[in-house]
Amino acid sequence: MHKLLQPDLYVRFLDDIPLAELKNRGIRGLLIDLDNTVTEWGRATLRPEVEAWFAGLKEHGLKACLVSNNSGRRVQTVAANLGIPAISRAGKPRRRAFRKAIALLGTGVRDTAVIGDQVLTDVLGGKRLGLYTVLVMPINSREFIGTRLVRQVEKLITRRFVLSDLKSSE
Ligand SMILES: [Mg+2]
């Protein structure tokens, strides 16, 4: 169980993801969470740096698909603005939406990565399917109360990773 919750990479923001390194790993497709990964919760507009990051994906030849548990039209709106496909009501950490997104991108399990801010949906769902997983820090804390509770658990887990990483690098 522990391994299913441990991201392969943990960064602060989308900008910090080393795209060249992902490409070297053979990654061709990215399944990207929306809320608190790409935008603040409930927002449909993108910050300029996020738009620039998505433009950079295209330059690197990386395909992207939004995979969100949110049911709103907002998911489709953001994806349409970015010119990429999207799957809403994804039901992460269930694997079905990830499989569907991989099929949409025309990639496979071995060359697709998941990017998201939640261990218990994004990382767990990706790991269950054997995908490379990248955890980012949530953009802000304007969330559902339920998500907040989950976040507390995630904080504890993440702290343990950081501590064990420090120890193993000593
Ligand atoms: Mg999220």
PDB file of C-alpha atoms and ligand atoms in Angstrom:
ATOM      1  CA  MET A   1       0.000   0.000   0.000  1.00  0.00           C
ATOM      2  CA  HIS A   2       2.811   2.371   0.892  1.00  0.00           C
ATOM      3  CA  LYS A   3       4.300   2.171  -2.593  1.00  0.00           C
ATOM      4  CA  LEU A   4       0.939   2.936  -4.185  1.00  0.00           C
ATOM      5  CA  LEU A   5       0.884   6.286  -2.383  1.00  0.00           C
ATOM      6  CA  GLN A   6       4.438   7.334  -3.131  1.00  0.00           C
ATOM      7  CA  PRO A   7       4.827   9.621  -6.156  1.00  0.00           C
ATOM      8  CA  ASP A   8       7.798   9.075  -8.466  1.00  0.00           C
ATOM      9  CA  LEU A   9       8.432  12.795  -8.418  1.00  0.00           C
ATOM     10  CA  TYR A  10       7.329  15.530  -6.010  1.00  0.00           C
ATOM     11  CA  VAL A  11       7.584  19.161  -7.135  1.00  0.00           C
ATOM     12  CA  ARG A  12       6.185  22.491  -6.058  1.00  0.00           C
ATOM     13  CA  PHE A  13       4.488  23.575  -9.266  1.00  0.00           C
ATOM     14  CA  LEU A  14       3.922  22.477 -12.867  1.00  0.00           C
ATOM     15  CA  ASP A  15       6.833  24.699 -13.884  1.00  0.00           C
ATOM     16  CA  ASP A  16       9.192  22.625 -11.768  1.00  0.00           C
ATOM     17  CA  ILE A  17       8.529  19.394 -13.662  1.00  0.00           C
ATOM     18  CA  PRO A  18      11.624  18.562 -15.710  1.00  0.00           C
ATOM     19  CA  LEU A  19      10.000  17.913 -19.087  1.00  0.00           C
ATOM     20  CA  ALA A  20      13.250  16.863 -20.768  1.00  0.00           C
ATOM     21  CA  GLU A  21      13.746  14.258 -18.042  1.00  0.00           C
ATOM     22  CA  LEU A  22      10.238  12.904 -18.557  1.00  0.00           C
ATOM     23  CA  LYS A  23      10.941  12.616 -22.268  1.00  0.00           C
ATOM     24  CA  ASN A  24      14.186  10.770 -21.525  1.00  0.00           C
ATOM     25  CA  ARG A  25      12.126   8.300 -19.529  1.00  0.00           C
ATOM     26  CA  GLY A  26      10.099   7.701 -22.665  1.00  0.00           C
ATOM     27  CA  ILE A  27       7.025   9.611 -21.472  1.00  0.00           C
ATOM     28  CA  ARG A  28       4.855  10.814 -24.373  1.00  0.00           C
ATOM     29  CA  GLY A  29       1.527  11.564 -22.701  1.00  0.00           C
ATOM     30  CA  LEU A  30       0.431  13.422 -19.564  1.00  0.00           C
ATOM     31  CA  LEU A  31      -2.835  12.943 -17.689  1.00  0.00           C
ATOM     32  CA  ILE A  32      -3.268  16.165 -15.780  1.00  0.00           C
ATOM     33  CA  ASP A  33      -5.543  16.914 -12.835  1.00  0.00           C
ATOM     34  CA  LEU A  34      -7.438  20.226 -12.956  1.00  0.00           C
ATOM     35  CA  ASP A  35      -8.338  21.522  -9.487  1.00  0.00           C
ATOM     36  CA  ASN A  36      -5.412  22.902  -7.528  1.00  0.00           C
ATOM     37  CA  THR A  37      -3.000  21.506 -10.099  1.00  0.00           C
ATOM     38  CA  VAL A  38      -3.811  23.691 -13.130  1.00  0.00           C
ATOM     39  CA  THR A  39      -6.231  26.203 -11.604  1.00  0.00           C
ATOM     40  CA  GLU A  40      -7.517  27.154  -8.194  1.00  0.00           C
ATOM     41  CA  TRP A  41     -10.597  25.209  -7.261  1.00  0.00           C
ATOM     42  CA  GLY A  42     -13.671  26.554  -9.104  1.00  0.00           C
ATOM     43  CA  ARG A  43     -11.724  28.786 -11.500  1.00  0.00           C
ATOM     44  CA  ALA A  44     -11.917  28.402 -15.260  1.00  0.00           C
ATOM     45  CA  THR A  45      -9.306  31.001 -16.185  1.00  0.00           C
ATOM     46  CA  LEU A  46      -5.642  30.109 -16.447  1.00  0.00           C
ATOM     47  CA  ARG A  47      -2.684  32.081 -15.178  1.00  0.00           C
ATOM     48  CA  PRO A  48      -0.273  33.165 -17.944  1.00  0.00           C
ATOM     49  CA  GLU A  49       2.498  30.941 -16.553  1.00  0.00           C
ATOM     50  CA  VAL A  50       0.198  27.920 -16.721  1.00  0.00           C
ATOM     51  CA  GLU A  51      -0.722  28.700 -20.328  1.00  0.00           C
ATOM     52  CA  ALA A  52       2.975  29.034 -21.096  1.00  0.00           C
ATOM     53  CA  TRP A  53       3.658  25.670 -19.474  1.00  0.00           C
ATOM     54  CA  PHE A  54       1.029  23.982 -21.655  1.00  0.00           C
ATOM     55  CA  ALA A  55       2.518  25.647 -24.729  1.00  0.00           C
ATOM     56  CA  GLY A  56       5.875  24.205 -23.653  1.00  0.00           C
ATOM     57  CA  LEU A  57       4.380  20.704 -23.607  1.00  0.00           C
ATOM     58  CA  LYS A  58       3.543  21.005 -27.269  1.00  0.00           C
ATOM     59  CA  GLU A  59       7.081  22.192 -28.013  1.00  0.00           C
ATOM     60  CA  HIS A  60       8.395  19.079 -26.258  1.00  0.00           C
ATOM     61  CA  GLY A  61       6.001  16.938 -28.283  1.00  0.00           C
ATOM     62  CA  LEU A  62       4.138  15.825 -25.171  1.00  0.00           C
ATOM     63  CA  LYS A  63       0.426  15.104 -25.461  1.00  0.00           C
ATOM     64  CA  ALA A  64      -1.872  16.067 -22.607  1.00  0.00           C
ATOM     65  CA  CYS A  65      -5.370  15.243 -21.390  1.00  0.00           C
ATOM     66  CA  LEU A  66      -7.177  16.727 -18.391  1.00  0.00           C
ATOM     67  CA  VAL A  67      -8.543  14.063 -16.041  1.00  0.00           C
ATOM     68  CA  SER A  68     -10.744  15.585 -13.344  1.00  0.00           C
ATOM     69  CA  ASN A  69     -13.117  14.228 -10.741  1.00  0.00           C
ATOM     70  CA  ASN A  70     -15.043  17.470 -11.079  1.00  0.00           C
ATOM     71  CA  SER A  71     -18.293  17.235 -13.009  1.00  0.00           C
ATOM     72  CA  GLY A  72     -18.528  20.841 -14.101  1.00  0.00           C
ATOM     73  CA  ARG A  73     -18.537  22.200 -17.631  1.00  0.00           C
ATOM     74  CA  ARG A  74     -15.470  24.068 -16.427  1.00  0.00           C
ATOM     75  CA  VAL A  75     -13.344  20.975 -17.103  1.00  0.00           C
ATOM     76  CA  GLN A  76     -14.354  21.022 -20.783  1.00  0.00           C
ATOM     77  CA  THR A  77     -13.999  24.827 -20.972  1.00  0.00           C
ATOM     78  CA  VAL A  78     -10.422  24.789 -19.702  1.00  0.00           C
ATOM     79  CA  ALA A  79      -9.507  21.868 -21.963  1.00  0.00           C
ATOM     80  CA  ALA A  80     -11.053  23.556 -24.996  1.00  0.00           C
ATOM     81  CA  ASN A  81      -9.074  26.735 -24.273  1.00  0.00           C
ATOM     82  CA  LEU A  82      -5.900  24.669 -24.137  1.00  0.00           C
ATOM     83  CA  GLY A  83      -6.818  22.655 -27.201  1.00  0.00           C
ATOM     84  CA  ILE A  84      -6.539  19.319 -25.404  1.00  0.00           C
ATOM     85  CA  PRO A  85      -9.064  16.562 -24.567  1.00  0.00           C
ATOM     86  CA  ALA A  86     -10.592  16.160 -21.111  1.00  0.00           C
ATOM     87  CA  ILE A  87     -12.366  13.583 -19.015  1.00  0.00           C
ATOM     88  CA  SER A  88     -14.585  14.853 -16.218  1.00  0.00           C
ATOM     89  CA  ARG A  89     -16.260  12.829 -13.449  1.00  0.00           C
ATOM     90  CA  ALA A  90     -13.165  10.675 -13.588  1.00  0.00           C
ATOM     91  CA  GLY A  91     -13.766   8.863 -10.306  1.00  0.00           C
ATOM     92  CA  LYS A  92     -10.044   8.801  -9.446  1.00  0.00           C
ATOM     93  CA  PRO A  93      -8.435   6.730  -7.897  1.00  0.00           C
ATOM     94  CA  ARG A  94     -10.414   4.294 -10.055  1.00  0.00           C
ATOM     95  CA  ARG A  95      -8.488   3.373 -13.175  1.00  0.00           C
ATOM     96  CA  ARG A  96     -11.211   3.595 -15.781  1.00  0.00           C
ATOM     97  CA  ALA A  97     -10.829   7.288 -16.642  1.00  0.00           C
ATOM     98  CA  PHE A  98      -7.036   6.972 -16.850  1.00  0.00           C
ATOM     99  CA  ARG A  99      -7.402   4.052 -19.266  1.00  0.00           C
ATOM    100  CA  LYS A 100      -9.828   6.090 -21.343  1.00  0.00           C
ATOM    101  CA  ALA A 101      -7.479   9.094 -21.377  1.00  0.00           C
ATOM    102  CA  ILE A 102      -4.546   6.907 -22.467  1.00  0.00           C
ATOM    103  CA  ALA A 103      -6.673   5.585 -25.328  1.00  0.00           C
ATOM    104  CA  LEU A 104      -7.606   9.162 -26.293  1.00  0.00           C
ATOM    105  CA  LEU A 105      -3.928  10.146 -26.429  1.00  0.00           C
ATOM    106  CA  GLY A 106      -2.919   7.002 -28.249  1.00  0.00           C
ATOM    107  CA  THR A 107      -0.183   6.268 -25.702  1.00  0.00           C
ATOM    108  CA  GLY A 108       0.292   3.308 -23.368  1.00  0.00           C
ATOM    109  CA  VAL A 109       0.750   2.560 -19.678  1.00  0.00           C
ATOM    110  CA  ARG A 110       4.540   2.660 -19.973  1.00  0.00           C
ATOM    111  CA  ASP A 111       4.801   6.035 -21.684  1.00  0.00           C
ATOM    112  CA  THR A 112       2.131   8.002 -19.832  1.00  0.00           C
ATOM    113  CA  ALA A 113       2.472  10.003 -16.613  1.00  0.00           C
ATOM    114  CA  VAL A 114      -0.089  11.374 -14.162  1.00  0.00           C
ATOM    115  CA  ILE A 115       0.262  14.857 -12.700  1.00  0.00           C
ATOM    116  CA  GLY A 116      -1.873  15.939  -9.758  1.00  0.00           C
ATOM    117  CA  ASP A 117      -1.966  17.475  -6.294  1.00  0.00           C
ATOM    118  CA  GLN A 118      -3.616  14.650  -4.371  1.00  0.00           C
ATOM    119  CA  VAL A 119      -1.995  11.465  -3.170  1.00  0.00           C
ATOM    120  CA  LEU A 120      -5.259   9.611  -2.595  1.00  0.00           C
ATOM    121  CA  THR A 121      -6.736  10.268  -6.044  1.00  0.00           C
ATOM    122  CA  ASP A 122      -4.031  11.216  -8.568  1.00  0.00           C
ATOM    123  CA  VAL A 123      -1.038   9.280  -7.251  1.00  0.00           C
ATOM    124  CA  LEU A 124      -2.974   6.246  -6.039  1.00  0.00           C
ATOM    125  CA  GLY A 125      -4.986   6.011  -9.275  1.00  0.00           C
ATOM    126  CA  GLY A 126      -1.890   6.367 -11.434  1.00  0.00           C
ATOM    127  CA  LYS A 127       0.119   3.861  -9.419  1.00  0.00           C
ATOM    128  CA  ARG A 128      -2.676   1.301  -9.546  1.00  0.00           C
ATOM    129  CA  LEU A 129      -2.343   1.368 -13.317  1.00  0.00           C
ATOM    130  CA  GLY A 130       1.459   1.363 -13.218  1.00  0.00           C
ATOM    131  CA  LEU A 131       1.845   4.915 -14.513  1.00  0.00           C
ATOM    132  CA  TYR A 132       4.675   7.307 -13.654  1.00  0.00           C
ATOM    133  CA  THR A 133       3.265   9.792 -11.129  1.00  0.00           C
ATOM    134  CA  VAL A 134       4.118  13.393 -10.381  1.00  0.00           C
ATOM    135  CA  LEU A 135       2.739  15.080  -7.272  1.00  0.00           C
ATOM    136  CA  VAL A 136       2.543  18.886  -7.246  1.00  0.00           C
ATOM    137  CA  MET A 137       1.731  21.129  -4.313  1.00  0.00           C
ATOM    138  CA  PRO A 138      -1.906  22.306  -4.333  1.00  0.00           C
ATOM    139  CA  ILE A 139      -2.315  25.839  -5.714  1.00  0.00           C
ATOM    140  CA  ASN A 140      -4.371  27.001  -2.775  1.00  0.00           C
ATOM    141  CA  SER A 141      -6.670  25.791  -0.066  1.00  0.00           C
ATOM    142  CA  ARG A 142     -10.004  27.011  -1.407  1.00  0.00           C
ATOM    143  CA  GLU A 143     -11.561  23.590  -1.416  1.00  0.00           C
ATOM    144  CA  PHE A 144     -14.359  21.390  -0.256  1.00  0.00           C
ATOM    145  CA  ILE A 145     -14.277  20.666   3.435  1.00  0.00           C
ATOM    146  CA  GLY A 146     -14.011  16.975   2.567  1.00  0.00           C
ATOM    147  CA  THR A 147     -10.952  17.563   0.444  1.00  0.00           C
ATOM    148  CA  ARG A 148      -9.425  19.482   3.315  1.00  0.00           C
ATOM    149  CA  LEU A 149      -9.756  16.453   5.553  1.00  0.00           C
ATOM    150  CA  VAL A 150      -8.100  14.241   2.955  1.00  0.00           C
ATOM    151  CA  ARG A 151      -5.377  16.850   2.639  1.00  0.00           C
ATOM    152  CA  GLN A 152      -4.482  16.514   6.314  1.00  0.00           C
ATOM    153  CA  VAL A 153      -3.886  12.809   5.800  1.00  0.00           C
ATOM    154  CA  GLU A 154      -1.842  13.543   2.699  1.00  0.00           C
ATOM    155  CA  LYS A 155       0.286  16.061   4.545  1.00  0.00           C
ATOM    156  CA  LEU A 156       1.223  13.405   7.070  1.00  0.00           C
ATOM    157  CA  ILE A 157       2.089  10.935   4.311  1.00  0.00           C
ATOM    158  CA  THR A 158       4.090  13.479   2.326  1.00  0.00           C
ATOM    159  CA  ARG A 159       6.006  14.542   5.407  1.00  0.00           C
ATOM    160  CA  ARG A 160       6.987  10.931   5.948  1.00  0.00           C
ATOM    161  CA  PHE A 161       8.301  10.704   2.370  1.00  0.00           C
ATOM    162  CA  VAL A 162      10.357  13.848   2.762  1.00  0.00           C
ATOM    163  CA  LEU A 163      11.796  12.579   6.027  1.00  0.00           C
ATOM    164  CA  SER A 164      12.617   9.146   4.628  1.00  0.00           C
ATOM    165  CA  ASP A 165      14.147  10.759   1.510  1.00  0.00           C
ATOM    166  CA  LEU A 166      16.369  12.896   3.707  1.00  0.00           C
ATOM    167  CA  LYS A 167      17.406   9.892   5.739  1.00  0.00           C
ATOM    168  CA  SER A 168      18.190   7.789   2.688  1.00  0.00           C
ATOM    169  CA  SER A 169      20.309  10.554   1.191  1.00  0.00           C
ATOM    170  CA  GLU A 170      22.419  10.914   4.338  1.00  0.00           C
TER     171      GLU A 170
HETATM  172 MG    MG B   1      -6.639  18.335  -7.600  1.00  0.00          MG
END
